CSV table of C-alpha atoms in Angstrom, one decimal:
chain,number,residue,atom,x,y,z
A,3,UNK,CA,0.0,0.0,0.0
A,4,UNK,CA,1.2,3.5,-0.8
A,5,UNK,CA,2.6,5.6,2.1
A,6,UNK,CA,0.6,8.6,0.9
A,7,UNK,CA,-3.2,8.0,0.6
A,8,UNK,CA,-4.7,8.1,-2.9
A,9,UNK,CA,-8.1,9.9,-3.2
A,10,UNK,CA,-10.6,8.9,-5.9
A,11,UNK,CA,-13.6,11.2,-6.0
A,12,UNK,CA,-16.5,12.6,-8.1
A,13,UNK,CA,-19.3,15.0,-7.3
A,14,UNK,CA,-22.0,12.3,-6.9
A,15,UNK,CA,-20.4,9.8,-4.4
A,16,UNK,CA,-18.0,9.6,-1.5
A,17,UNK,CA,-14.3,9.9,-2.0
A,18,UNK,CA,-12.5,6.6,-1.8
A,19,UNK,CA,-9.4,6.9,0.2
A,20,UNK,CA,-6.9,4.0,-0.1
A,21,UNK,CA,-4.5,3.5,2.9
A,22,UNK,CA,-5.8,6.4,5.0
A,23,UNK,CA,-3.3,7.3,7.8
A,24,UNK,CA,-1.2,4.3,6.8
A,25,UNK,CA,-4.1,1.9,7.1
A,26,UNK,CA,-5.3,-0.7,4.7
A,27,UNK,CA,-8.2,-1.1,2.3
A,28,UNK,CA,-10.7,1.5,1.3
A,29,UNK,CA,-12.4,4.2,3.3
A,30,UNK,CA,-15.5,5.8,1.6
A,31,UNK,CA,-15.4,9.3,3.0
A,32,UNK,CA,-17.8,12.3,2.5
A,33,UNK,CA,-17.3,15.6,4.3
A,34,UNK,CA,-20.7,17.3,4.6
A,35,UNK,CA,-19.6,20.6,6.1
A,36,UNK,CA,-16.5,22.4,7.3
A,37,UNK,CA,-16.0,24.9,10.1
A,38,UNK,CA,-16.1,27.9,7.8
A,39,UNK,CA,-19.7,26.9,7.0
A,40,UNK,CA,-20.8,27.1,10.7
A,41,UNK,CA,-20.7,29.4,13.7
A,42,UNK,CA,-19.8,26.5,16.0
A,43,UNK,CA,-16.2,25.6,16.8
A,44,UNK,CA,-16.3,22.5,14.5
A,45,UNK,CA,-13.8,21.7,11.9
A,46,UNK,CA,-15.9,19.2,10.0
A,47,UNK,CA,-18.8,16.7,10.0
A,48,UNK,CA,-18.1,13.6,8.0
A,49,UNK,CA,-19.8,10.3,7.0
A,50,UNK,CA,-17.5,7.2,6.6
A,51,UNK,CA,-17.8,3.7,5.4
A,52,UNK,CA,-14.9,1.3,6.1
A,53,UNK,CA,-15.1,-1.8,4.0
A,54,UNK,CA,-14.5,-5.3,5.5
A,55,UNK,CA,-10.9,-6.0,6.3
A,56,UNK,CA,-10.0,-2.3,6.0
A,57,UNK,CA,-8.5,0.0,8.7
A,58,UNK,CA,-7.8,3.6,9.3
A,59,UNK,CA,-4.2,3.6,10.6
A,60,UNK,CA,-3.2,5.0,14.0
A,61,UNK,CA,-2.7,8.7,13.9
A,62,UNK,CA,-2.7,11.8,16.0
A,63,UNK,CA,-4.5,15.1,15.5
A,64,UNK,CA,-2.6,18.2,16.6
A,65,UNK,CA,-5.5,20.7,16.2
A,66,UNK,CA,-8.8,18.8,16.4
A,67,UNK,CA,-10.5,16.4,18.7
A,68,UNK,CA,-12.7,13.7,17.1
A,69,UNK,CA,-16.1,12.3,18.0
A,70,UNK,CA,-17.0,9.0,16.3
A,71,UNK,CA,-20.6,7.7,16.2
A,72,UNK,CA,-21.0,4.1,15.0
A,73,UNK,CA,-24.0,3.6,12.8
A,74,UNK,CA,-23.6,0.1,11.4
A,75,UNK,CA,-21.2,-2.8,11.7
A,76,UNK,CA,-18.5,-3.7,14.2
A,77,UNK,CA,-15.1,-2.2,14.7
A,78,UNK,CA,-12.0,-2.4,16.8
A,79,UNK,CA,-11.1,1.1,18.1
A,80,UNK,CA,-7.4,1.7,18.8
A,81,UNK,CA,-6.7,4.3,21.4
A,82,UNK,CA,-3.1,4.5,22.7
A,83,UNK,CA,-2.2,1.0,23.8
A,84,UNK,CA,-5.9,0.0,24.3
A,85,UNK,CA,-8.2,-1.8,21.9
A,86,UNK,CA,-11.9,-2.2,22.3
A,87,UNK,CA,-14.8,-3.4,20.2
A,88,UNK,CA,-17.4,-0.8,19.0
A,89,UNK,CA,-20.8,-1.2,17.3
A,90,UNK,CA,-24.0,0.6,16.5
A,91,UNK,CA,-24.9,3.4,18.9
A,92,UNK,CA,-21.4,3.7,20.4
A,93,UNK,CA,-19.8,7.1,20.7
A,94,UNK,CA,-16.0,7.4,21.0
A,95,UNK,CA,-14.3,10.7,21.8
A,96,UNK,CA,-10.6,11.1,20.9
A,97,UNK,CA,-8.9,14.0,22.6
A,98,UNK,CA,-6.3,16.4,21.1
A,99,UNK,CA,-3.0,14.5,20.6
A,100,UNK,CA,-4.6,11.1,21.4
A,101,UNK,CA,-3.2,8.4,19.1
A,102,UNK,CA,-6.1,6.5,17.6
A,103,UNK,CA,-7.3,4.3,14.6
A,104,UNK,CA,-10.2,2.0,13.8
A,105,UNK,CA,-10.6,-1.2,11.8
A,106,UNK,CA,-13.6,-3.3,10.7
A,107,UNK,CA,-14.4,-6.6,12.4
A,108,UNK,CA,-16.3,-9.3,10.5
A,109,UNK,CA,-17.8,-9.2,7.0
A,110,UNK,CA,-20.0,-6.1,7.3
A,111,UNK,CA,-19.0,-2.6,6.4
A,112,UNK,CA,-18.3,-0.3,9.4
A,113,UNK,CA,-20.3,2.9,9.0
A,114,UNK,CA,-19.8,5.9,11.2
A,115,UNK,CA,-20.0,9.7,11.5
A,116,UNK,CA,-17.0,11.8,12.6
A,117,UNK,CA,-17.2,15.3,14.0
A,118,UNK,CA,-13.9,17.1,14.2
A,119,UNK,CA,-14.0,19.8,16.9
A,120,UNK,CA,-11.6,22.6,17.7
A,121,UNK,CA,-10.6,22.8,21.4
A,122,UNK,CA,-10.4,26.2,23.1
A,123,UNK,CA,-6.6,26.5,22.8
A,124,UNK,CA,-6.8,26.1,19.0
A,125,UNK,CA,-9.9,28.4,18.6
A,126,UNK,CA,-8.3,31.1,20.7
A,127,UNK,CA,-5.2,31.1,18.4
A,128,UNK,CA,-7.2,31.3,15.2
A,129,UNK,CA,-8.3,34.6,13.5
A,130,UNK,CA,-12.0,35.3,14.1
A,131,UNK,CA,-14.4,34.0,11.4
A,132,UNK,CA,-18.0,33.5,10.7
A,133,UNK,CA,-19.9,31.9,7.9
A,134,UNK,CA,-20.4,34.1,4.8
A,135,UNK,CA,-23.9,35.3,4.0
A,136,UNK,CA,-23.0,35.3,0.3
């Protein structure tokens, strides 16, 4: 697998990301909104589908915290040295600088939402902004 992810996208479907964060397989990813579209201190709201056998490699965010909400399927969440099974209805919060990743378990696609939120120390360092009315 390539060390740099490969993005395959069109306007009518999610992007396919191969090897995201050094992982394996394909992540179907769609970002619905970004922080510049909202007044809230969110960086993005995303829908993800991780195919059977696929994994988002372990990684660290230096400016956002992430909230995962599992919709369908089973996964193995990696957080630091810990591993735990997740499934529909589970909510996982990964703090700033927390090493994390996720992989599918079984034959079903793992489907989940991710919210990337900006913590106060990051928001306070950014220039002020608000969504454009244009």
